[in-house]
PDB file of C-alpha atoms in Angstrom:
ATOM      1  CA  MET A  12     -11.171  -6.126  -2.157  1.00 94.00           C
ATOM      2  CA  LEU A  13      -9.101  -5.552   0.720  1.00 98.00           C
ATOM      3  CA  VAL A  14      -5.461  -6.332   0.254  1.00 98.00           C
ATOM      4  CA  ASP A  15      -3.090  -6.383   3.162  1.00 98.00           C
ATOM      5  CA  THR A  16       0.007  -4.335   2.826  1.00 98.00           C
ATOM      6  CA  HIS A  17       1.357  -5.574   5.828  1.00 98.00           C
ATOM      7  CA  LEU A  18       1.331  -8.676   6.975  1.00 98.00           C
ATOM      8  CA  HIS A  19       4.633 -10.319   9.545  1.00 98.00           C
ATOM      9  CA  ILE A  20       5.303 -14.540   8.901  1.00 98.00           C
ATOM     10  CA  ILE A  21       7.207 -15.424  11.763  1.00 98.00           C
ATOM     11  CA  ASP A  22       8.414 -19.512  11.634  1.00 98.00           C
ATOM     12  CA  LYS A  23      11.644 -19.577  13.776  1.00 97.00           C
ATOM     13  CA  SER A  24      11.839 -23.551  12.646  1.00 97.00           C
ATOM     14  CA  ARG A  25      13.390 -21.323   9.505  1.00 97.00           C
ATOM     15  CA  LEU A  26      14.626 -18.279  10.255  1.00 98.00           C
ATOM     16  CA  ASP A  27      16.301 -16.353  13.466  1.00 97.00           C
ATOM     17  CA  TYR A  28      14.216 -13.370  15.052  1.00 97.00           C
ATOM     18  CA  PRO A  29      16.341 -12.238  17.594  1.00 95.00           C
ATOM     19  CA  TRP A  30      14.008  -9.724  18.912  1.00 95.00           C
ATOM     20  CA  VAL A  31      11.324 -11.742  19.650  1.00 95.00           C
ATOM     21  CA  SER A  32      13.108 -13.096  22.550  1.00 93.00           C
ATOM     22  CA  GLY A  33      11.942  -9.986  24.420  1.00 93.00           C
ATOM     23  CA  GLU A  34       8.438  -9.618  23.285  1.00 94.00           C
ATOM     24  CA  PRO A  35       6.885 -12.895  25.232  1.00 96.00           C
ATOM     25  CA  ALA A  36       3.641 -12.636  23.204  1.00 96.00           C
ATOM     26  CA  LEU A  37       4.577 -12.867  19.993  1.00 97.00           C
ATOM     27  CA  ASN A  38       7.881 -15.271  20.873  1.00 97.00           C
ATOM     28  CA  ARG A  39       6.251 -18.021  18.641  1.00 98.00           C
ATOM     29  CA  ASP A  40       5.807 -19.586  14.753  1.00 98.00           C
ATOM     30  CA  PHE A  41       2.339 -17.373  13.374  1.00 98.00           C
ATOM     31  CA  LEU A  42       2.694 -19.024   9.950  1.00 98.00           C
ATOM     32  CA  TYR A  43       0.540 -17.892   7.042  1.00 98.00           C
ATOM     33  CA  GLY A  44      -2.301 -20.912   7.886  1.00 97.00           C
ATOM     34  CA  GLU A  45      -2.744 -19.389  10.714  1.00 98.00           C
ATOM     35  CA  TYR A  46      -3.251 -16.158   9.231  1.00 98.00           C
ATOM     36  CA  ALA A  47      -5.105 -17.147   6.332  1.00 98.00           C
ATOM     37  CA  ARG A  48      -7.908 -18.460   8.220  1.00 98.00           C
ATOM     38  CA  ASP A  49      -8.940 -14.972   9.953  1.00 98.00           C
ATOM     39  CA  ALA A  50      -8.084 -13.249   6.548  1.00 98.00           C
ATOM     40  CA  LEU A  51     -10.546 -15.257   4.293  1.00 98.00           C
ATOM     41  CA  ARG A  52     -13.439 -15.041   6.344  1.00 97.00           C
ATOM     42  CA  SER A  53     -12.950 -10.857   6.742  1.00 97.00           C
ATOM     43  CA  GLY A  54     -12.313 -10.688   2.864  1.00 97.00           C
ATOM     44  CA  ILE A  55      -8.954 -10.615   2.641  1.00 98.00           C
ATOM     45  CA  THR A  56      -8.065 -10.851  -1.016  1.00 98.00           C
ATOM     46  CA  ASP A  57      -4.415 -10.696  -1.524  1.00 98.00           C
ATOM     47  CA  VAL A  58      -1.680 -10.103   0.262  1.00 98.00           C
ATOM     48  CA  LEU A  59       1.939  -8.109   1.082  1.00 98.00           C
ATOM     49  CA  HIS A  60       4.567  -9.815   4.039  1.00 98.00           C
ATOM     50  CA  MET A  61       6.087  -7.178   5.668  1.00 98.00           C
ATOM     51  CA  GLU A  62      10.000  -8.132   6.752  1.00 98.00           C
ATOM     52  CA  VAL A  63       9.914  -9.355  10.315  1.00 98.00           C
ATOM     53  CA  ASP A  64      13.733  -7.932  11.142  1.00 97.00           C
ATOM     54  CA  VAL A  65      15.207 -11.163  11.140  1.00 97.00           C
ATOM     55  CA  ALA A  66      18.863 -11.967  11.628  1.00 96.00           C
ATOM     56  CA  PRO A  67      20.547  -9.473   8.864  1.00 95.00           C
ATOM     57  CA  GLN A  68      22.783 -12.306   7.216  1.00 96.00           C
ATOM     58  CA  LEU A  69      19.408 -13.949   6.650  1.00 98.00           C
ATOM     59  CA  ILE A  70      17.473 -11.367   4.729  1.00 97.00           C
ATOM     60  CA  SER A  71      17.820 -13.452   1.023  1.00 97.00           C
ATOM     61  CA  ASN A  72      16.694 -16.617   2.788  1.00 98.00           C
ATOM     62  CA  GLU A  73      13.064 -14.180   4.318  1.00 98.00           C
ATOM     63  CA  ILE A  74      12.372 -13.724   0.314  1.00 98.00           C
ATOM     64  CA  ASP A  75      12.648 -16.696  -0.207  1.00 98.00           C
ATOM     65  CA  TYR A  76      10.585 -17.945   2.118  1.00 98.00           C
ATOM     66  CA  VAL A  77       8.040 -15.940   1.711  1.00 98.00           C
ATOM     67  CA  ARG A  78       8.663 -16.625  -2.140  1.00 98.00           C
ATOM     68  CA  GLU A  79       7.662 -20.475  -1.125  1.00 98.00           C
ATOM     69  CA  GLN A  80       4.140 -19.199   0.462  1.00 98.00           C
ATOM     70  CA  SER A  81       2.943 -17.254  -2.265  1.00 98.00           C
ATOM     71  CA  GLY A  82       3.282 -20.640  -4.494  1.00 97.00           C
ATOM     72  CA  LYS A  83       1.142 -22.893  -2.411  1.00 96.00           C
ATOM     73  CA  PRO A  84      -2.160 -23.716  -3.922  1.00 96.00           C
ATOM     74  CA  GLY A  85      -4.499 -20.291  -2.979  1.00 96.00           C
ATOM     75  CA  SER A  86      -2.111 -18.436  -1.045  1.00 98.00           C
ATOM     76  CA  LEU A  87      -3.451 -14.845  -1.056  1.00 98.00           C
ATOM     77  CA  VAL A  88       0.541 -13.540  -1.228  1.00 98.00           C
ATOM     78  CA  ARG A  89       1.239 -11.338  -3.873  1.00 98.00           C
ATOM     79  CA  GLY A  90       4.640  -9.909  -2.902  1.00 98.00           C
ATOM     80  CA  ALA A  91       7.055  -8.977   0.044  1.00 98.00           C
ATOM     81  CA  ILE A  92       8.083  -6.065   1.404  1.00 98.00           C
ATOM     82  CA  SER A  93      12.414  -7.502   2.287  1.00 98.00           C
ATOM     83  CA  ALA A  94      14.497  -5.917   5.058  1.00 98.00           C
ATOM     84  CA  CYS A  95      17.385  -3.708   4.055  1.00 98.00           C
ATOM     85  CA  ARG A  96      20.991  -1.948   5.735  1.00 97.00           C
ATOM     86  CA  PRO A  97      21.853   1.158   4.076  1.00 97.00           C
ATOM     87  CA  GLU A  98      23.589   1.959   7.043  1.00 97.00           C
ATOM     88  CA  ALA A  99      25.790  -1.007   5.435  1.00 96.00           C
ATOM     89  CA  PRO A 100      28.122  -0.830   2.532  1.00 96.00           C
ATOM     90  CA  GLY A 101      26.927  -4.136   0.674  1.00 96.00           C
ATOM     91  CA  PHE A 102      23.581  -2.260   0.351  1.00 97.00           C
ATOM     92  CA  PRO A 103      24.025  -0.930  -3.427  1.00 97.00           C
ATOM     93  CA  GLU A 104      24.218  -4.680  -4.099  1.00 97.00           C
ATOM     94  CA  MET A 105      21.854  -6.041  -2.290  1.00 97.00           C
ATOM     95  CA  LEU A 106      19.209  -2.989  -3.707  1.00 98.00           C
ATOM     96  CA  GLU A 107      20.447  -4.268  -7.375  1.00 98.00           C
ATOM     97  CA  ARG A 108      19.338  -7.652  -6.190  1.00 97.00           C
ATOM     98  CA  ALA A 109      15.641  -6.274  -5.523  1.00 98.00           C
ATOM     99  CA  LEU A 110      15.534  -4.471  -8.189  1.00 98.00           C
ATOM    100  CA  ALA A 111      15.775  -7.668 -10.910  1.00 98.00           C
ATOM    101  CA  ASP A 112      12.852  -9.512  -8.914  1.00 98.00           C
ATOM    102  CA  PRO A 113       9.672  -8.723  -9.108  1.00 98.00           C
ATOM    103  CA  PHE A 114       8.177 -10.400  -6.014  1.00 98.00           C
ATOM    104  CA  VAL A 115      10.368  -7.666  -4.253  1.00 98.00           C
ATOM    105  CA  LYS A 116       7.875  -4.423  -3.892  1.00 98.00           C
ATOM    106  CA  GLY A 117       9.791  -2.287  -1.719  1.00 98.00           C
ATOM    107  CA  LEU A 118      12.040  -2.278   1.564  1.00 98.00           C
ATOM    108  CA  ARG A 119      12.246  -1.029   4.876  1.00 98.00           C
ATOM    109  CA  ARG A 120      14.670  -1.053   7.702  1.00 96.00           C
ATOM    110  CA  ILE A 121      13.250  -0.991  11.095  1.00 92.00           C
ATOM    111  CA  LEU A 122      14.315   2.332  12.807  1.00 91.00           C
ATOM    112  CA  HIS A 123      12.519   2.225  16.439  1.00 88.00           C
ATOM    113  CA  THR A 124      14.169   0.146  17.537  1.00 84.00           C
ATOM    114  CA  VAL A 125      17.872   1.416  16.974  1.00 89.00           C
ATOM    115  CA  SER A 126      19.642   4.046  17.451  1.00 89.00           C
ATOM    116  CA  ASP A 127      18.160   7.527  15.850  1.00 92.00           C
ATOM    117  CA  ASP A 128      21.863   8.125  14.628  1.00 92.00           C
ATOM    118  CA  ILE A 129      21.612   5.280  12.144  1.00 94.00           C
ATOM    119  CA  SER A 130      19.403   7.268   9.592  1.00 93.00           C
ATOM    120  CA  GLN A 131      21.201  10.442  10.281  1.00 92.00           C
ATOM    121  CA  GLY A 132      24.307   8.891   9.212  1.00 95.00           C
ATOM    122  CA  ALA A 133      26.642   9.918   5.778  1.00 96.00           C
ATOM    123  CA  LEU A 134      25.495   5.875   3.942  1.00 97.00           C
ATOM    124  CA  PHE A 135      22.400   5.559   5.161  1.00 96.00           C
ATOM    125  CA  ARG A 136      21.455   8.569   3.475  1.00 96.00           C
ATOM    126  CA  GLU A 137      23.037   8.296   0.202  1.00 97.00           C
ATOM    127  CA  ASN A 138      21.811   4.461   0.220  1.00 97.00           C
ATOM    128  CA  VAL A 139      18.057   6.025   0.698  1.00 97.00           C
ATOM    129  CA  LYS A 140      18.709   8.100  -2.186  1.00 97.00           C
ATOM    130  CA  ARG A 141      20.080   5.205  -4.912  1.00 97.00           C
ATOM    131  CA  LEU A 142      16.355   4.261  -4.418  1.00 98.00           C
ATOM    132  CA  SER A 143      15.263   7.408  -6.963  1.00 96.00           C
ATOM    133  CA  GLY A 144      14.417   6.577  -9.852  1.00 93.00           C
ATOM    134  CA  THR A 145      13.402   2.738  -9.246  1.00 97.00           C
ATOM    135  CA  ARG A 146       9.988   1.005  -8.496  1.00 97.00           C
ATOM    136  CA  LEU A 147      10.749   0.047  -5.250  1.00 98.00           C
ATOM    137  CA  THR A 148       8.568   1.936  -2.313  1.00 98.00           C
ATOM    138  CA  PHE A 149      10.227   2.887   1.345  1.00 98.00           C
ATOM    139  CA  ASP A 150       8.878   1.726   4.999  1.00 98.00           C
ATOM    140  CA  ILE A 151       9.153   4.462   6.975  1.00 95.00           C
ATOM    141  CA  CYS A 152       8.708   2.749  11.382  1.00 94.00           C
ATOM    142  CA  MET A 153       8.985   5.190  13.383  1.00 92.00           C
ATOM    143  CA  PHE A 154       7.935   6.698  16.850  1.00 91.00           C
ATOM    144  CA  PRO A 155       6.029   9.985  17.413  1.00 91.00           C
ATOM    145  CA  ARG A 156       9.260  11.491  18.954  1.00 91.00           C
ATOM    146  CA  GLN A 157      11.684  10.372  15.419  1.00 93.00           C
ATOM    147  CA  GLN A 158       9.037  12.392  13.114  1.00 91.00           C
ATOM    148  CA  PRO A 159      11.938  14.658  12.469  1.00 92.00           C
ATOM    149  CA  LEU A 160      13.569  12.054  11.570  1.00 92.00           C
ATOM    150  CA  ALA A 161      10.937  10.381   8.907  1.00 92.00           C
ATOM    151  CA  LEU A 162      10.559  14.325   7.642  1.00 94.00           C
ATOM    152  CA  ALA A 163      14.969  14.685   7.200  1.00 93.00           C
ATOM    153  CA  LEU A 164      14.420  10.542   4.868  1.00 93.00           C
ATOM    154  CA  THR A 165      11.939  11.863   2.426  1.00 95.00           C
ATOM    155  CA  GLU A 166      13.181  16.072   2.145  1.00 94.00           C
ATOM    156  CA  LEU A 167      16.861  13.978   1.883  1.00 93.00           C
ATOM    157  CA  ALA A 168      14.969  11.871  -1.408  1.00 94.00           C
ATOM    158  CA  PRO A 169      11.963  13.091  -2.889  1.00 95.00           C
ATOM    159  CA  ASP A 170      11.872  10.852  -5.587  1.00 95.00           C
ATOM    160  CA  VAL A 171      11.562   7.878  -3.587  1.00 97.00           C
ATOM    161  CA  THR A 172       7.752   6.822  -2.123  1.00 98.00           C
ATOM    162  CA  PHE A 173       8.209   6.498   1.464  1.00 98.00           C
ATOM    163  CA  ILE A 174       5.205   4.705   3.413  1.00 98.00           C
ATOM    164  CA  LEU A 175       4.428   5.347   6.855  1.00 97.00           C
ATOM    165  CA  ASP A 176       3.722   2.769   9.011  1.00 97.00           C
ATOM    166  CA  HIS A 177       0.853   2.318  11.195  1.00 97.00           C
ATOM    167  CA  CYS A 178      -0.487   5.875  11.147  1.00 97.00           C
ATOM    168  CA  GLY A 179       2.879   7.223  12.433  1.00 95.00           C
ATOM    169  CA  VAL A 180       2.544   4.483  15.566  1.00 95.00           C
ATOM    170  CA  PRO A 181       0.343   6.593  17.580  1.00 96.00           C
ATOM    171  CA  ASP A 182       0.443   6.153  21.652  1.00 94.00           C
ATOM    172  CA  ILE A 183      -3.503   5.566  21.778  1.00 96.00           C
ATOM    173  CA  LYS A 184      -2.996   4.019  25.038  1.00 94.00           C
ATOM    174  CA  SER A 185      -2.297   7.107  27.203  1.00 90.00           C
ATOM    175  CA  GLY A 186      -4.796   9.412  25.407  1.00 85.00           C
ATOM    176  CA  ASP A 187      -1.177  11.649  23.793  1.00 83.00           C
ATOM    177  CA  PHE A 188      -3.076  12.722  20.617  1.00 91.00           C
ATOM    178  CA  ASP A 189      -2.115  15.963  20.049  1.00 91.00           C
ATOM    179  CA  ALA A 190       1.771  16.331  19.424  1.00 90.00           C
ATOM    180  CA  TRP A 191       1.338  12.878  17.136  1.00 93.00           C
ATOM    181  CA  LYS A 192      -1.759  15.068  15.460  1.00 95.00           C
ATOM    182  CA  ARG A 193       0.951  18.019  14.032  1.00 94.00           C
ATOM    183  CA  GLY A 194       3.442  15.833  13.638  1.00 94.00           C
ATOM    184  CA  VAL A 195       0.864  13.658  11.205  1.00 96.00           C
ATOM    185  CA  SER A 196      -0.184  17.418  10.043  1.00 96.00           C
ATOM    186  CA  GLU A 197       3.610  17.788   8.990  1.00 96.00           C
ATOM    187  CA  LEU A 198       4.611  14.404   7.552  1.00 96.00           C
ATOM    188  CA  ALA A 199       1.413  14.887   5.404  1.00 97.00           C
ATOM    189  CA  ALA A 200       3.074  17.842   3.781  1.00 97.00           C
ATOM    190  CA  ARG A 201       5.123  15.977   1.723  1.00 96.00           C
ATOM    191  CA  PRO A 202       4.056  15.059  -1.253  1.00 97.00           C
ATOM    192  CA  ASN A 203       6.117  11.244  -1.707  1.00 98.00           C
ATOM    193  CA  LEU A 204       5.497  10.097   1.531  1.00 98.00           C
ATOM    194  CA  MET A 205       2.343   7.702   1.725  1.00 98.00           C
ATOM    195  CA  ALA A 206       0.394   6.325   5.574  1.00 98.00           C
ATOM    196  CA  LYS A 207      -0.837   3.068   6.213  1.00 98.00           C
ATOM    197  CA  ILE A 208      -3.544   2.880   8.029  1.00 98.00           C
ATOM    198  CA  SER A 209      -2.262  -0.215   9.716  1.00 97.00           C
ATOM    199  CA  GLY A 210      -3.128  -2.325  13.376  1.00 91.00           C
ATOM    200  CA  ILE A 211      -3.565   0.489  15.644  1.00 97.00           C
ATOM    201  CA  VAL A 212      -4.961  -1.524  17.665  1.00 97.00           C
ATOM    202  CA  ALA A 213      -1.453  -2.873  19.102  1.00 96.00           C
ATOM    203  CA  TYR A 214      -1.192   0.368  20.493  1.00 96.00           C
ATOM    204  CA  ALA A 215      -5.103   1.015  22.271  1.00 96.00           C
ATOM    205  CA  ASP A 216      -5.946  -0.428  25.211  1.00 95.00           C
ATOM    206  CA  ARG A 217      -6.763  -4.185  24.602  1.00 91.00           C
ATOM    207  CA  GLU A 218      -9.178  -4.423  27.017  1.00 93.00           C
ATOM    208  CA  THR A 219     -11.407  -1.298  26.250  1.00 96.00           C
ATOM    209  CA  TRP A 220     -10.961  -0.014  22.983  1.00 97.00           C
ATOM    210  CA  THR A 221     -13.268   0.517  20.407  1.00 97.00           C
ATOM    211  CA  ALA A 222     -13.688   1.961  17.085  1.00 97.00           C
ATOM    212  CA  GLU A 223     -14.379   5.452  18.215  1.00 97.00           C
ATOM    213  CA  THR A 224     -11.211   5.300  19.741  1.00 97.00           C
ATOM    214  CA  LEU A 225      -9.704   4.207  17.019  1.00 97.00           C
ATOM    215  CA  ARG A 226     -11.185   6.908  14.996  1.00 97.00           C
ATOM    216  CA  PRO A 227      -9.197  10.186  15.438  1.00 97.00           C
ATOM    217  CA  TYR A 228      -6.483   8.288  14.380  1.00 97.00           C
ATOM    218  CA  ALA A 229      -7.329   6.746  11.002  1.00 98.00           C
ATOM    219  CA  GLU A 230      -9.115  10.188  10.033  1.00 98.00           C
ATOM    220  CA  HIS A 231      -6.788  12.265  10.758  1.00 98.00           C
ATOM    221  CA  VAL A 232      -4.258  10.579   8.871  1.00 98.00           C
ATOM    222  CA  ILE A 233      -7.005  10.043   6.048  1.00 98.00           C
ATOM    223  CA  ASP A 234      -7.998  13.600   5.799  1.00 98.00           C
ATOM    224  CA  CYS A 235      -4.082  14.532   5.777  1.00 98.00           C
ATOM    225  CA  PHE A 236      -2.570  12.502   3.051  1.00 98.00           C
ATOM    226  CA  GLY A 237      -6.344  12.469   1.559  1.00 98.00           C
ATOM    227  CA  TRP A 238      -7.787   8.841  -0.038  1.00 98.00           C
ATOM    228  CA  ASP A 239      -4.921   8.597  -2.938  1.00 98.00           C
ATOM    229  CA  ARG A 240      -2.138   8.325  -0.357  1.00 98.00           C
ATOM    230  CA  VAL A 241      -3.204   5.239   2.315  1.00 98.00           C
ATOM    231  CA  VAL A 242      -2.872   2.048   1.892  1.00 98.00           C
ATOM    232  CA  TRP A 243      -4.592  -0.706   4.854  1.00 98.00           C
ATOM    233  CA  GLY A 244      -2.568  -3.196   6.759  1.00 98.00           C
ATOM    234  CA  SER A 245      -3.109  -5.843   9.599  1.00 98.00           C
ATOM    235  CA  ASP A 246      -0.053  -5.397  11.426  1.00 98.00           C
ATOM    236  CA  TRP A 247      -0.250  -9.430  12.046  1.00 98.00           C
ATOM    237  CA  PRO A 248       0.583 -10.795  14.434  1.00 98.00           C
ATOM    238  CA  VAL A 249       1.153  -7.660  16.141  1.00 97.00           C
ATOM    239  CA  CYS A 250      -2.069  -7.206  15.863  1.00 98.00           C
ATOM    240  CA  THR A 251      -3.144  -9.593  18.003  1.00 97.00           C
ATOM    241  CA  LEU A 252      -1.333  -8.025  21.111  1.00 96.00           C
ATOM    242  CA  GLY A 253      -4.936  -4.933  20.604  1.00 95.00           C
ATOM    243  CA  GLY A 254      -7.785  -8.283  19.737  1.00 94.00           C
ATOM    244  CA  GLY A 255      -6.666  -9.831  16.560  1.00 96.00           C
ATOM    245  CA  LEU A 256      -7.467  -9.726  13.107  1.00 98.00           C
ATOM    246  CA  LEU A 257     -10.848  -9.732  12.719  1.00 98.00           C
ATOM    247  CA  ALA A 258     -11.127  -7.029  15.225  1.00 97.00           C
ATOM    248  CA  TRP A 259      -9.051  -4.338  13.537  1.00 98.00           C
ATOM    249  CA  VAL A 260     -10.870  -5.421   9.977  1.00 98.00           C
ATOM    250  CA  ALA A 261     -14.088  -4.902  11.745  1.00 98.00           C
ATOM    251  CA  ALA A 262     -12.741  -2.181  13.406  1.00 98.00           C
ATOM    252  CA  THR A 263     -12.041  -0.294  10.093  1.00 98.00           C
ATOM    253  CA  HIS A 264     -14.778  -1.078   8.089  1.00 98.00           C
ATOM    254  CA  ALA A 265     -16.597   0.739  11.249  1.00 98.00           C
ATOM    255  CA  ILE A 266     -14.691   3.413  10.468  1.00 98.00           C
ATOM    256  CA  LEU A 267     -15.473   3.647   6.979  1.00 97.00           C
ATOM    257  CA  GLU A 268     -19.231   3.947   7.728  1.00 95.00           C
ATOM    258  CA  GLY A 269     -20.330   6.478   5.684  1.00 94.00           C
ATOM    259  CA  CYS A 270     -17.637   7.076   3.097  1.00 96.00           C
ATOM    260  CA  SER A 271     -18.007   6.273  -0.554  1.00 98.00           C
ATOM    261  CA  ASN A 272     -17.341   3.203  -2.420  1.00 97.00           C
ATOM    262  CA  ASP A 273     -14.896   4.526  -4.219  1.00 97.00           C
ATOM    263  CA  GLU A 274     -12.947   6.315  -0.785  1.00 98.00           C
ATOM    264  CA  ARG A 275     -12.669   2.424   0.577  1.00 98.00           C
ATOM    265  CA  ASP A 276     -11.368   1.086  -2.815  1.00 97.00           C
ATOM    266  CA  SER A 277      -8.693   3.187  -2.813  1.00 98.00           C
ATOM    267  CA  LEU A 278      -7.668   2.680   0.678  1.00 98.00           C
ATOM    268  CA  PHE A 279      -8.458  -1.218   0.535  1.00 98.00           C
ATOM    269  CA  TRP A 280      -7.277  -1.857  -3.201  1.00 98.00           C
ATOM    270  CA  LYS A 281      -6.781   0.771  -5.545  1.00 98.00           C
ATOM    271  CA  ASN A 282      -3.624   2.339  -4.248  1.00 98.00           C
ATOM    272  CA  ALA A 283      -1.869  -0.563  -3.430  1.00 98.00           C
ATOM    273  CA  ASP A 284      -2.617  -1.872  -7.004  1.00 97.00           C
ATOM    274  CA  ARG A 285      -0.979   1.754  -8.046  1.00 97.00           C
ATOM    275  CA  LEU A 286       2.070   1.770  -5.753  1.00 97.00           C
ATOM    276  CA  TRP A 287       3.333  -1.902  -6.303  1.00 97.00           C
ATOM    277  CA  LYS A 288       1.711  -2.697  -9.802  1.00 96.00           C
ATOM    278  CA  LEU A 289      -0.366  -5.466  -8.698  1.00 96.00           C
ATOM    279  CA  GLY A 290      -2.008  -6.126 -11.408  1.00 94.00           C
ATOM    280  CA  LEU A 291      -5.413  -6.623  -9.342  1.00 92.00           C
ATOM    281  CA  ALA A 292      -7.611  -4.785 -11.534  1.00 75.00           C
ATOM    282  CA  VAL A 293      -7.104  -5.977 -14.174  1.00 69.00           C
ATOM    283  CA  GLU A 294      -7.266  -9.421 -13.008  1.00 62.00           C
ATOM    284  CA  ARG A 295     -10.845  -8.702 -11.402  1.00 58.00           C
TER     285      ARG A 295
END
């Protein structure tokens, strides 16, 4: 089994994505059917949809849209990570709705494209703490320079499970390894933080990267967090900026060559199954 914990579906006919106008390569529809073709070819068996930073008033519409996709015959989609706005006064009501919806497995607020002040605001911090004792996770997507902000969030709410997206978004293309490495090591010391080995092909040179280019980054994250605190994700369609889904899956298998079956299973599906209670071990 291979669980993709980080799929984005972009359907501009149904939802509004303000940010894609500034990303020409992603400024089109990326629909489930296009993803599923390569997902099935690569052995992906189950999928969680990750919010795509839709216009704030459409957050609940995005969940409904993803739920539609999950209901189609043969769909791999098992749940969704919802967008949220902890800096907004209406967050408690949104959280209540999310907790009442078993399809919603966690929350994310994109933080690398907004002012650093947002995650440091009193209301944001108060609202993130509301996740304590709930079943919902909180994904952190930040640049390496923002690692202190990520640390502050994990320390703020030690009873919340946070997930560091995309290995902490290393700038692989520039080769700036050491500063990223130190920051990841410090982040991994927080027991309530997990890491997502996801889509790092997008941060490498599209024309020249190989599995060996990516290996030091994936291996350092796994070494720091351990096999029980990592999950796998594609970050499709963002991964198409670095070669696409099939290339990323192939690179992952190459990087894991020599690992035990239990280690590989932990990354590929067991940790996701445990974290989000997907019921995969029971089903199969």
